[in-house]
């Protein structure tokens, strides 16, 4: 009954029937129950989609929101490929009800979104802006009314500009402290409805692209010691925020990071290479998951950094490694293929051939095994008992066909292969509890503006019309049958 209703509902709101797929699920589900194929996910596996505030909300000047570093950056000439900004983006601030229906139509039971710090504290610290928090109140109510479990990220890169101006952003531990105050405030006010909270999205990228390479906001290129100090303050911010969420959240509130692990894969699956890959994973994530989960910087990292190592206290390390309830992993690509080596580190990273395949974004190399090895290593290295894949997805050209539909077979190919590897992991007992597909809908893809599309729904940014791509049908099948299809 529910299935039939939701299917009809989907057809109505999202033009599903145009793809002629509205009856496939029931038939194939029946066939499966007869055959009982072995490619299923665990019972209760949580299927979701993900977005972030700055990439979809728009309404940047509404209801007292303060400016963020991304507003400033996007409005600076030459920073965004297509010269766009996210002033309007998906206009989700006004269309969130419609967007919740898009999630529901997929049959997804979870949604990962981020809270815009400058909506809640326009100046970064000081007086909260009640109207800013009200938006998330409304969103949470809407999600719960539709049977969708909310997962909130506290920081997806939209730092209040005021903190950049006052402290140099994450160059100062004042920002780490301000982040904890904001985290505690959000937990106190929203944890009656949102029980799963991620602290920082991708410490690694925000440090290197924002403060090292200067390609993301705030666009700085710091020398190595200062960069390592930023890295340390970000990790500290995570730890302080985890403590604040625990201190101010209701009983049952759970907290953890959402990190883009540097993913290392054994080039060939031999025991020696697998061991070498574990060593590489630990070392190459030294400033992020390793210090968060071990409470120390590795000897390898400290030797490599030398006089450029961050300055820190023993107390800092304790805070950074405060207890967490789960680890979120954003998995997109293989960063390194690894072999065992007779050298000091015990591993060597192989160069990529120029013909290695990638999706539409040049950086998005296709290595489905990343989805198997990353959670397996995190579980093994640090004895993590609960993992969420907080992002996975791909950009594709998404040109509408002659009949107007978007047959994004390349995205489906990517997803099918990554999910097959995820299923390999869960079938071996790797404790992955859920998966959030990036992204629910096309959105502002940072420095690529609107030129790169990651959505299951196509968004026409002139009319704000959302249209399901073929990958939306694919994902709905996966969710309904709880298996790779
Ligand atoms: C993610 N990597 O960034 C972000 O969290 C999203 O906001 C973004 O839209 C999405 O990916 C697509 O780009 C990533 O190199 C940054 O491993 C770096 C990597 C992966 C994802």
Short mmCIF file of C-alpha atoms and ligand atoms in Angstrom, two decimals:
data_model
loop_
_atom_site.label_atom_id
_atom_site.label_comp_id
_atom_site.label_asym_id
_atom_site.label_seq_id
_atom_site.Cartn_x
_atom_site.Cartn_y
_atom_site.Cartn_z
CA UNK A 1 0.00 0.00 0.00
CA UNK A 2 2.67 2.44 1.04
CA UNK A 3 4.77 1.53 -1.97
CA UNK A 4 1.95 1.96 -4.37
CA UNK A 5 1.05 5.30 -2.88
CA UNK A 6 4.56 6.59 -2.88
CA UNK A 7 5.12 5.46 -6.43
CA UNK A 8 2.04 7.27 -7.67
CA UNK A 9 3.02 10.23 -5.61
CA UNK A 10 6.47 10.25 -7.19
CA UNK A 11 5.00 10.07 -10.67
CA UNK A 12 2.86 13.07 -9.93
CA UNK A 13 5.41 15.37 -8.40
CA UNK A 14 8.49 14.46 -10.33
CA UNK A 15 7.42 13.46 -13.81
CA UNK A 16 8.43 9.89 -13.07
CA UNK A 17 6.00 8.27 -15.44
CA UNK A 18 7.69 10.09 -18.30
CA UNK A 19 10.50 7.58 -17.92
CA UNK A 20 8.02 4.71 -18.14
CA UNK A 21 9.43 3.07 -15.04
CA UNK A 22 6.66 3.23 -12.56
CA UNK A 23 5.86 -0.48 -12.60
CA UNK A 24 9.31 -2.02 -12.74
CA UNK A 25 9.93 -2.15 -9.01
CA UNK A 26 7.10 -4.40 -7.98
CA UNK A 27 7.87 -6.98 -10.66
CA UNK A 28 11.58 -7.10 -10.05
CA UNK A 29 11.13 -7.17 -6.28
CA UNK A 30 8.94 -10.27 -6.73
CA UNK A 31 11.53 -11.90 -8.93
CA UNK A 32 14.16 -11.22 -6.26
CA UNK A 33 12.22 -12.76 -3.46
CA UNK A 34 12.00 -15.93 -5.56
CA UNK A 35 15.67 -15.99 -6.44
CA UNK A 36 17.02 -14.42 -3.24
CA UNK A 37 20.10 -12.93 -4.84
CA UNK A 38 23.15 -12.60 -2.59
CA UNK A 39 23.87 -8.94 -3.34
CA UNK A 40 21.75 -7.35 -0.63
CA UNK A 41 22.65 -4.82 2.07
CA UNK A 42 22.04 -5.42 5.78
CA UNK A 43 18.52 -5.06 7.08
CA UNK A 44 18.00 -1.49 8.37
CA UNK A 45 20.74 -0.13 6.14
CA UNK A 46 19.99 3.58 5.91
CA UNK A 47 19.71 5.07 2.43
CA UNK A 48 19.88 8.83 2.08
CA UNK A 49 20.95 11.81 0.04
CA UNK A 50 23.09 14.81 0.95
CA UNK A 51 23.37 18.55 0.31
CA UNK A 52 24.98 21.55 2.00
CA UNK A 53 23.64 24.95 2.99
CA UNK A 54 25.61 27.33 0.81
CA UNK A 55 25.27 25.08 -2.23
CA UNK A 56 21.45 25.06 -2.22
CA UNK A 57 19.81 27.57 0.12
CA UNK A 58 20.16 30.96 -1.58
CA UNK A 59 18.40 33.73 0.40
CA UNK A 60 21.80 34.98 1.51
CA UNK A 61 20.46 38.30 2.79
CA UNK A 62 17.26 37.08 4.34
CA UNK A 63 16.08 36.93 7.93
CA UNK A 64 19.27 38.34 9.37
CA UNK A 65 21.83 35.94 7.87
CA UNK A 66 25.35 37.36 8.01
CA UNK A 67 27.84 37.06 5.15
CA UNK A 68 30.08 33.98 4.93
CA UNK A 69 33.54 33.62 3.43
CA UNK A 70 31.95 31.92 0.44
CA UNK A 71 29.72 34.94 -0.26
CA UNK A 72 32.80 37.12 -0.26
CA UNK A 73 34.82 34.66 -2.33
CA UNK A 74 32.10 34.05 -4.95
CA UNK A 75 31.64 37.80 -5.34
CA UNK A 76 35.34 38.26 -5.98
CA UNK A 77 36.20 38.45 -9.68
CA UNK A 78 37.75 35.37 -11.21
CA UNK A 79 37.19 32.93 -8.36
CA UNK A 80 34.23 30.98 -9.76
CA UNK A 81 34.57 29.34 -13.18
CA UNK A 82 31.23 30.51 -14.59
CA UNK A 83 31.22 33.83 -12.65
CA UNK A 84 28.17 32.73 -10.70
CA UNK A 85 27.41 33.09 -7.00
CA UNK A 86 25.10 31.13 -4.73
CA UNK A 87 22.96 34.18 -3.89
CA UNK A 88 19.94 32.27 -5.18
CA UNK A 89 21.34 28.79 -5.94
CA UNK A 90 18.45 26.29 -5.66
CA UNK A 91 16.28 28.73 -3.68
CA UNK A 92 15.92 25.88 -1.23
CA UNK A 93 15.30 28.36 1.60
CA UNK A 94 11.88 28.96 0.07
CA UNK A 95 11.37 25.62 -1.66
CA UNK A 96 12.38 23.23 1.10
CA UNK A 97 8.94 21.63 1.24
CA UNK A 98 9.08 20.73 -2.42
CA UNK A 99 12.62 19.43 -1.93
CA UNK A 100 11.61 17.21 0.96
CA UNK A 101 9.08 15.64 -1.40
CA UNK A 102 11.91 14.89 -3.83
CA UNK A 103 13.72 12.95 -1.10
CA UNK A 104 10.55 11.12 -0.17
CA UNK A 105 9.86 10.19 -3.76
CA UNK A 106 13.17 8.32 -3.88
CA UNK A 107 12.09 6.26 -0.90
CA UNK A 108 15.14 7.56 1.00
CA UNK A 109 14.81 7.41 4.76
CA UNK A 110 17.60 9.84 5.68
CA UNK A 111 18.82 13.26 4.63
CA UNK A 112 22.13 14.93 5.38
CA UNK A 113 22.02 18.72 5.18
CA UNK A 114 24.18 21.42 6.71
CA UNK A 115 23.34 24.31 8.99
CA UNK A 116 24.63 27.73 7.95
CA UNK A 117 26.60 29.11 10.88
CA UNK A 118 26.09 32.73 9.64
CA UNK A 119 22.32 32.26 9.77
CA UNK A 120 22.49 31.25 13.42
CA UNK A 121 25.28 33.62 14.50
CA UNK A 122 25.55 36.34 11.84
CA UNK A 123 28.74 37.66 13.47
CA UNK A 124 30.11 34.20 14.24
CA UNK A 125 29.83 34.75 17.99
CA UNK A 126 27.68 36.86 20.30
CA UNK A 127 23.94 37.14 19.86
CA UNK A 128 22.15 34.37 18.02
CA UNK A 129 19.67 35.22 15.30
CA UNK A 130 16.44 33.36 16.16
CA UNK A 131 15.06 33.71 12.64
CA UNK A 132 18.09 31.87 11.26
CA UNK A 133 17.51 28.89 13.49
CA UNK A 134 13.79 28.97 12.66
CA UNK A 135 14.54 27.86 9.12
CA UNK A 136 16.10 24.63 10.40
CA UNK A 137 13.19 24.21 12.77
CA UNK A 138 10.84 24.25 9.83
CA UNK A 139 13.06 21.94 7.78
CA UNK A 140 13.33 19.39 10.61
CA UNK A 141 9.57 19.37 11.13
CA UNK A 142 9.02 18.84 7.44
CA UNK A 143 11.52 15.98 7.26
CA UNK A 144 10.10 14.20 10.29
CA UNK A 145 6.54 14.64 9.09
CA UNK A 146 7.61 12.80 5.94
CA UNK A 147 9.38 9.96 7.72
CA UNK A 148 12.91 11.11 6.85
CA UNK A 149 15.62 11.00 9.51
CA UNK A 150 17.67 14.23 9.61
CA UNK A 151 21.49 14.21 9.83
CA UNK A 152 22.90 17.72 10.32
CA UNK A 153 26.41 18.91 9.48
CA UNK A 154 27.46 21.92 11.54
CA UNK A 155 30.15 23.24 9.23
CA UNK A 156 30.20 22.77 5.48
CA UNK A 157 32.70 25.58 4.78
CA UNK A 158 30.50 28.68 5.13
CA UNK A 159 32.44 30.41 7.90
CA UNK A 160 30.95 33.73 9.06
CA UNK A 161 33.00 36.42 7.31
CA UNK A 162 33.23 38.28 10.63
CA UNK A 163 35.46 35.51 12.01
CA UNK A 164 37.73 35.70 8.98
CA UNK A 165 38.02 39.46 9.45
CA UNK A 166 38.58 39.31 13.21
CA UNK A 167 40.76 36.22 13.63
CA UNK A 168 41.89 35.12 10.17
CA UNK A 169 39.32 32.32 10.41
CA UNK A 170 40.86 28.96 11.29
CA UNK A 171 44.30 30.56 11.61
CA UNK A 172 43.24 31.28 15.18
CA UNK A 173 42.02 28.97 17.90
CA UNK A 174 39.44 31.65 18.67
CA UNK A 175 37.55 30.28 15.67
CA UNK A 176 37.74 26.74 17.11
CA UNK A 177 36.21 28.07 20.33
CA UNK A 178 33.54 30.06 18.51
CA UNK A 179 32.67 26.90 16.58
CA UNK A 180 32.13 25.01 19.83
CA UNK A 181 29.80 27.72 21.17
CA UNK A 182 27.77 27.59 17.97
CA UNK A 183 27.72 23.76 18.07
CA UNK A 184 26.47 23.76 21.66
CA UNK A 185 23.77 26.27 20.82
CA UNK A 186 22.52 24.22 17.86
CA UNK A 187 22.59 20.99 19.88
CA UNK A 188 20.63 22.62 22.72
CA UNK A 189 17.94 23.92 20.36
CA UNK A 190 17.58 21.23 17.71
CA UNK A 191 18.59 17.89 19.25
CA UNK A 192 15.02 17.21 20.29
CA UNK A 193 14.60 16.34 16.59
CA UNK A 194 18.02 15.86 15.02
CA UNK A 195 19.87 13.03 16.76
CA UNK A 196 22.87 12.62 14.46
CA UNK A 197 25.25 15.52 14.11
CA UNK A 198 28.42 15.81 12.02
CA UNK A 199 30.93 18.42 13.15
CA UNK A 200 33.05 19.50 10.18
CA UNK A 201 32.71 18.49 6.55
CA UNK A 202 36.09 17.50 5.13
CA UNK A 203 38.75 19.08 7.35
CA UNK A 204 41.26 17.98 4.75
CA UNK A 205 39.80 19.90 1.83
CA UNK A 206 38.95 23.02 3.78
CA UNK A 207 42.53 23.27 5.04
CA UNK A 208 44.37 22.55 1.80
CA UNK A 209 42.07 24.16 -0.73
CA UNK A 210 41.13 27.11 1.49
CA UNK A 211 44.42 27.94 3.20
CA UNK A 212 47.07 26.09 1.16
CA UNK A 213 46.23 26.05 -2.53
CA UNK A 214 43.98 29.10 -2.19
CA UNK A 215 41.40 27.73 -4.60
CA UNK A 216 38.50 27.64 -2.11
CA UNK A 217 37.43 30.39 0.31
CA UNK A 218 39.07 32.18 2.02
CA UNK A 219 41.61 31.80 -0.83
CA UNK A 220 44.85 31.88 1.20
CA UNK A 221 48.20 30.27 0.38
CA UNK A 222 49.94 29.98 3.72
CA UNK A 223 53.49 28.75 4.28
CA UNK A 224 53.81 25.20 5.74
CA UNK A 225 53.99 26.00 9.46
CA UNK A 226 50.94 28.27 9.38
CA UNK A 227 49.09 25.76 7.25
CA UNK A 228 49.79 23.00 9.77
CA UNK A 229 48.56 25.34 12.48
CA UNK A 230 45.29 25.85 10.60
CA UNK A 231 44.99 22.07 10.31
CA UNK A 232 45.46 21.76 14.06
CA UNK A 233 42.85 24.44 14.82
CA UNK A 234 40.34 22.70 12.57
CA UNK A 235 40.91 19.38 14.34
CA UNK A 236 40.62 21.22 17.66
CA UNK A 237 37.38 22.80 16.46
CA UNK A 238 36.05 19.33 15.71
CA UNK A 239 36.97 18.09 19.21
CA UNK A 240 35.56 21.11 21.04
CA UNK A 241 32.36 20.89 19.02
CA UNK A 242 32.01 17.15 19.75
CA UNK A 243 32.27 17.97 23.47
CA UNK A 244 29.77 20.84 23.16
CA UNK A 245 27.24 18.64 21.36
CA UNK A 246 27.53 16.06 24.15
CA UNK A 247 27.25 18.70 26.86
CA UNK A 248 24.23 20.50 25.40
CA UNK A 249 22.44 17.85 23.31
CA UNK A 250 19.56 15.77 24.62
CA UNK A 251 20.18 12.21 25.66
CA UNK A 252 20.68 10.09 22.59
CA UNK A 253 22.35 12.79 20.49
CA UNK A 254 25.21 11.26 18.48
CA UNK A 255 28.19 13.08 17.01
CA UNK A 256 31.11 12.46 14.67
CA UNK A 257 33.22 13.93 11.84
CA UNK A 258 32.54 13.70 8.07
CA UNK A 259 35.93 13.41 6.48
CA UNK A 260 37.23 12.98 2.96
CA UNK A 261 39.74 10.34 3.91
CA UNK A 262 42.78 10.17 1.65
CA UNK A 263 41.87 6.80 0.15
CA UNK A 264 44.65 4.26 -0.36
CA UNK A 265 44.03 1.05 -2.28
CA UNK A 266 46.27 -1.99 -2.66
CA UNK A 267 47.32 -2.02 -6.31
CA UNK A 268 47.08 -5.81 -6.16
CA UNK A 269 45.37 -7.51 -3.23
CA UNK A 270 48.29 -9.34 -1.64
CA UNK A 271 48.69 -9.53 2.17
CA UNK A 272 51.87 -7.41 1.98
CA UNK A 273 50.22 -4.71 -0.11
CA UNK A 274 47.14 -4.69 2.10
CA UNK A 275 49.33 -4.15 5.17
CA UNK A 276 51.31 -1.42 3.37
CA UNK A 277 48.04 0.27 2.42
CA UNK A 278 46.95 0.39 6.07
CA UNK A 279 50.23 2.07 7.01
CA UNK A 280 49.78 4.58 4.19
CA UNK A 281 46.19 5.36 5.21
CA UNK A 282 47.27 6.09 8.77
CA UNK A 283 50.15 8.34 7.72
CA UNK A 284 48.39 10.23 4.93
CA UNK A 285 45.49 11.12 7.21
CA UNK A 286 47.73 12.05 10.15
CA UNK A 287 46.28 15.52 10.72
CA UNK A 288 42.66 14.45 10.41
CA UNK A 289 41.13 11.06 11.21
CA UNK A 290 44.36 9.68 12.65
CA UNK A 291 44.76 12.40 15.28
CA UNK A 292 41.01 12.43 15.94
CA UNK A 293 40.96 8.68 16.57
CA UNK A 294 44.39 8.20 18.16
CA UNK A 295 44.91 11.47 20.03
CA UNK A 296 48.41 11.93 18.65
CA UNK A 297 50.23 12.97 15.51
CA UNK A 298 52.09 10.05 13.97
CA UNK A 299 55.88 9.87 14.24
CA UNK A 300 56.01 9.87 10.46
CA UNK A 301 54.04 13.12 10.21
CA UNK A 302 56.08 14.86 12.93
CA UNK A 303 59.36 13.81 11.33
CA UNK A 304 58.16 14.97 7.92
CA UNK A 305 56.82 18.30 9.22
CA UNK A 306 59.97 18.96 11.28
CA UNK A 307 60.13 22.61 12.31
CA UNK A 308 56.86 23.23 10.47
CA UNK A 309 54.88 20.98 12.82
CA UNK A 310 51.88 22.64 14.47
CA UNK A 311 52.27 23.99 18.01
CA UNK A 312 49.97 22.22 20.44
CA UNK A 313 49.53 21.08 24.00
CA UNK A 314 48.79 17.65 25.42
CA UNK A 315 45.38 19.01 26.41
CA UNK A 316 44.67 19.91 22.75
CA UNK A 317 45.27 16.30 21.74
CA UNK A 318 42.87 15.09 24.41
CA UNK A 319 40.19 17.47 23.15
CA UNK A 320 40.76 16.50 19.50
CA UNK A 321 40.33 12.83 20.38
CA UNK A 322 37.17 13.32 22.45
CA UNK A 323 34.87 10.30 22.14
CA UNK A 324 32.74 10.18 18.99
CA UNK A 325 29.86 7.91 18.08
CA UNK A 326 30.52 7.30 14.40
CA UNK A 327 32.81 8.25 11.55
CA UNK A 328 31.42 9.78 8.37
CA UNK A 329 33.39 9.19 5.17
CA UNK A 330 33.02 11.15 1.94
CA UNK A 331 34.25 8.73 -0.70
CA UNK A 332 34.61 9.83 -4.29
CA UNK A 333 37.86 8.59 -5.76
CA UNK A 334 40.98 6.51 -5.25
CA UNK A 335 43.71 8.93 -4.12
CA UNK A 336 46.56 6.41 -4.22
CA UNK A 337 47.23 2.87 -5.37
CA UNK A 338 49.79 1.40 -2.99
CA UNK A 339 52.37 -1.39 -2.99
CA UNK A 340 54.57 -2.66 -0.16
CA UNK A 341 58.10 -1.29 -0.34
CA UNK A 342 61.42 -1.97 1.30
CA UNK A 343 61.87 1.62 2.49
CA UNK A 344 61.47 3.55 5.73
CA UNK A 345 57.72 4.03 5.44
CA UNK A 346 57.00 0.51 4.23
CA UNK A 347 54.87 1.59 1.28
CA UNK A 348 55.14 3.28 -2.05
CA UNK A 349 52.49 5.23 -3.99
CA UNK A 350 52.21 4.41 -7.67
CA UNK A 351 51.89 7.14 -10.30
CA UNK A 352 48.57 7.32 -12.18
CA UNK A 353 48.73 6.65 -15.92
CA UNK A 354 47.44 9.54 -18.02
CA UNK A 355 44.65 7.33 -19.38
CA UNK A 356 43.15 6.59 -15.94
CA UNK A 357 39.37 7.15 -16.32
CA UNK A 358 37.50 9.96 -14.60
CA UNK A 359 34.00 11.38 -14.49
CA UNK A 360 33.10 14.80 -15.86
CA UNK A 361 35.12 16.56 -13.17
CA UNK A 362 38.79 15.94 -14.00
CA UNK A 363 39.60 15.19 -10.36
CA UNK A 364 36.91 12.54 -10.04
CA UNK A 365 38.87 9.40 -10.93
CA UNK A 366 36.81 6.24 -11.12
CA UNK A 367 38.03 3.67 -8.60
CA UNK A 368 35.06 1.79 -7.15
CA UNK A 369 37.36 -0.22 -4.81
CA UNK A 370 37.73 2.99 -2.79
CA UNK A 371 34.28 2.23 -1.43
CA UNK A 372 35.45 -1.14 -0.12
CA UNK A 373 38.89 -0.30 1.21
CA UNK A 374 38.17 3.03 2.90
CA UNK A 375 35.57 1.80 5.41
CA UNK A 376 37.39 -1.50 5.87
CA UNK A 377 40.61 0.28 6.82
CA UNK A 378 38.90 2.78 9.12
CA UNK A 379 37.15 -0.06 10.95
CA UNK A 380 40.34 -2.08 11.21
CA UNK A 381 42.90 0.65 12.01
CA UNK A 382 40.86 2.41 14.67
CA UNK A 383 38.33 -0.18 15.72
CA UNK A 384 35.46 2.05 14.58
CA UNK A 385 32.11 0.36 15.12
CA UNK A 386 29.83 2.67 13.20
CA UNK A 387 30.52 4.24 9.82
CA UNK A 388 28.34 6.30 7.49
CA UNK A 389 29.25 7.03 3.91
CA UNK A 390 28.36 10.71 4.21
CA UNK A 391 28.92 11.46 0.52
CA UNK A 392 29.43 9.60 -2.73
CA UNK A 393 28.37 10.61 -6.20
CA UNK A 394 29.54 11.92 -9.52
CA UNK A 395 29.36 14.74 -12.00
CA UNK A 396 28.12 13.93 -15.50
CA UNK A 397 27.22 15.93 -18.58
CA UNK A 398 23.49 15.26 -18.12
CA UNK A 399 22.41 16.49 -21.53
CA UNK A 400 18.68 15.99 -22.07
CA UNK A 401 17.93 13.48 -24.86
CA UNK A 402 15.61 14.20 -27.78
CA UNK A 403 12.65 13.07 -25.66
CA UNK A 404 13.63 15.50 -22.92
CA UNK A 405 14.76 12.83 -20.41
CA UNK A 406 18.22 12.69 -18.90
CA UNK A 407 19.73 9.26 -19.41
CA UNK A 408 22.75 9.69 -17.17
CA UNK A 409 24.07 6.19 -17.75
CA UNK A 410 27.60 7.21 -16.81
CA UNK A 411 26.47 8.30 -13.33
CA UNK A 412 24.54 5.02 -12.97
CA UNK A 413 27.65 3.10 -14.03
CA UNK A 414 29.68 4.95 -11.40
CA UNK A 415 27.11 4.41 -8.65
CA UNK A 416 26.51 0.75 -9.49
CA UNK A 417 30.20 -0.04 -9.31
CA UNK A 418 30.80 1.87 -6.06
CA UNK A 419 27.73 0.33 -4.45
CA UNK A 420 28.88 -3.14 -5.48
CA UNK A 421 32.09 -2.50 -3.56
CA UNK A 422 30.14 -1.14 -0.60
CA UNK A 423 28.10 -4.30 -0.60
CA UNK A 424 31.33 -6.30 -0.61
CA UNK A 425 32.30 -4.40 2.54
CA UNK A 426 29.00 -4.84 4.40
CA UNK A 427 28.81 -8.52 3.45
CA UNK A 428 32.21 -8.99 5.13
CA UNK A 429 30.91 -7.32 8.28
CA UNK A 430 32.46 -3.85 7.84
CA UNK A 431 30.13 -1.75 10.03
CA UNK A 432 28.75 0.71 7.48
CA UNK A 433 25.29 1.78 8.70
CA UNK A 434 24.17 4.05 5.89
CA UNK A 435 24.96 5.82 2.65
CA UNK A 436 24.21 9.40 1.56
CA UNK A 437 24.30 10.01 -2.15
CA UNK A 438 25.77 13.36 -3.23
CA UNK A 439 23.64 14.98 -4.27
CA UNK A 440 19.88 15.15 -4.05
CA UNK A 441 19.87 17.76 -6.82
CA UNK A 442 22.26 19.78 -8.97
CA UNK A 443 23.63 22.70 -7.00
CA UNK A 444 26.36 25.33 -6.68
CA UNK A 445 29.51 23.24 -7.13
CA UNK A 446 31.88 25.69 -5.42
CA UNK A 447 34.53 27.02 -7.81
CA UNK A 448 32.84 25.23 -10.73
CA UNK A 449 29.71 27.28 -10.15
CA UNK A 450 26.74 25.64 -11.85
CA UNK A 451 28.85 24.03 -14.55
CA UNK A 452 29.23 20.67 -12.83
CA UNK A 453 26.10 18.73 -11.98
CA UNK A 454 26.02 16.06 -9.24
CA UNK A 455 22.26 15.73 -8.71
CA UNK A 456 19.79 12.88 -8.99
CA UNK A 457 17.40 15.64 -10.02
CA UNK A 458 18.30 18.09 -12.72
CA UNK A 459 17.74 21.70 -11.73
CA UNK A 460 16.98 24.35 -14.30
CA UNK A 461 18.47 27.33 -12.53
CA UNK A 462 16.38 29.78 -14.57
CA UNK A 463 13.02 28.30 -13.63
CA UNK A 464 14.05 26.30 -10.52
CA UNK A 465 12.30 23.29 -12.04
CA UNK A 466 13.55 19.95 -10.67
CA UNK A 467 13.40 16.91 -13.00
CA UNK A 468 14.44 13.37 -12.06
CA UNK A 469 17.30 11.90 -14.07
CA UNK A 470 17.45 8.19 -14.88
CA UNK A 471 19.83 7.85 -11.90
CA UNK A 472 16.92 8.84 -9.64
CA UNK A 473 15.06 5.76 -10.92
CA UNK A 474 18.16 3.66 -10.37
CA UNK A 475 18.61 4.87 -6.80
CA UNK A 476 14.96 4.36 -6.00
CA UNK A 477 15.25 0.73 -7.15
CA UNK A 478 18.37 0.23 -5.03
CA UNK A 479 16.60 1.62 -1.99
CA UNK A 480 13.41 -0.31 -2.51
CA UNK A 481 15.19 -3.64 -3.00
CA UNK A 482 18.08 -2.90 -0.61
CA UNK A 483 20.55 -4.27 -3.12
CA UNK A 484 22.68 -3.29 -6.10
CA UNK A 485 20.52 -3.29 -9.24
C1 LIG B 1 32.82 17.21 -1.68
N1 LIG B 1 38.56 14.57 -2.84
O1 LIG B 1 34.13 17.67 -1.79
C2 LIG B 1 32.05 18.31 -0.93
O2 LIG B 1 31.78 17.93 0.39
C3 LIG B 1 30.79 18.78 -1.61
O3 LIG B 1 30.37 20.00 -1.07
C4 LIG B 1 31.02 18.85 -3.10
O4 LIG B 1 29.97 19.44 -3.79
C5 LIG B 1 31.29 17.43 -3.59
O5 LIG B 1 32.41 16.88 -2.94
C6 LIG B 1 31.53 17.34 -5.09
O6 LIG B 1 32.68 18.04 -5.44
C7 LIG B 1 35.19 16.84 -2.10
O7 LIG B 1 39.46 15.00 -3.62
C8 LIG B 1 36.46 17.36 -2.07
O8 LIG B 1 38.70 13.49 -2.30
C9 LIG B 1 37.57 16.63 -2.31
C10 LIG B 1 37.44 15.32 -2.61
C11 LIG B 1 36.19 14.75 -2.62
C12 LIG B 1 35.08 15.51 -2.38
#
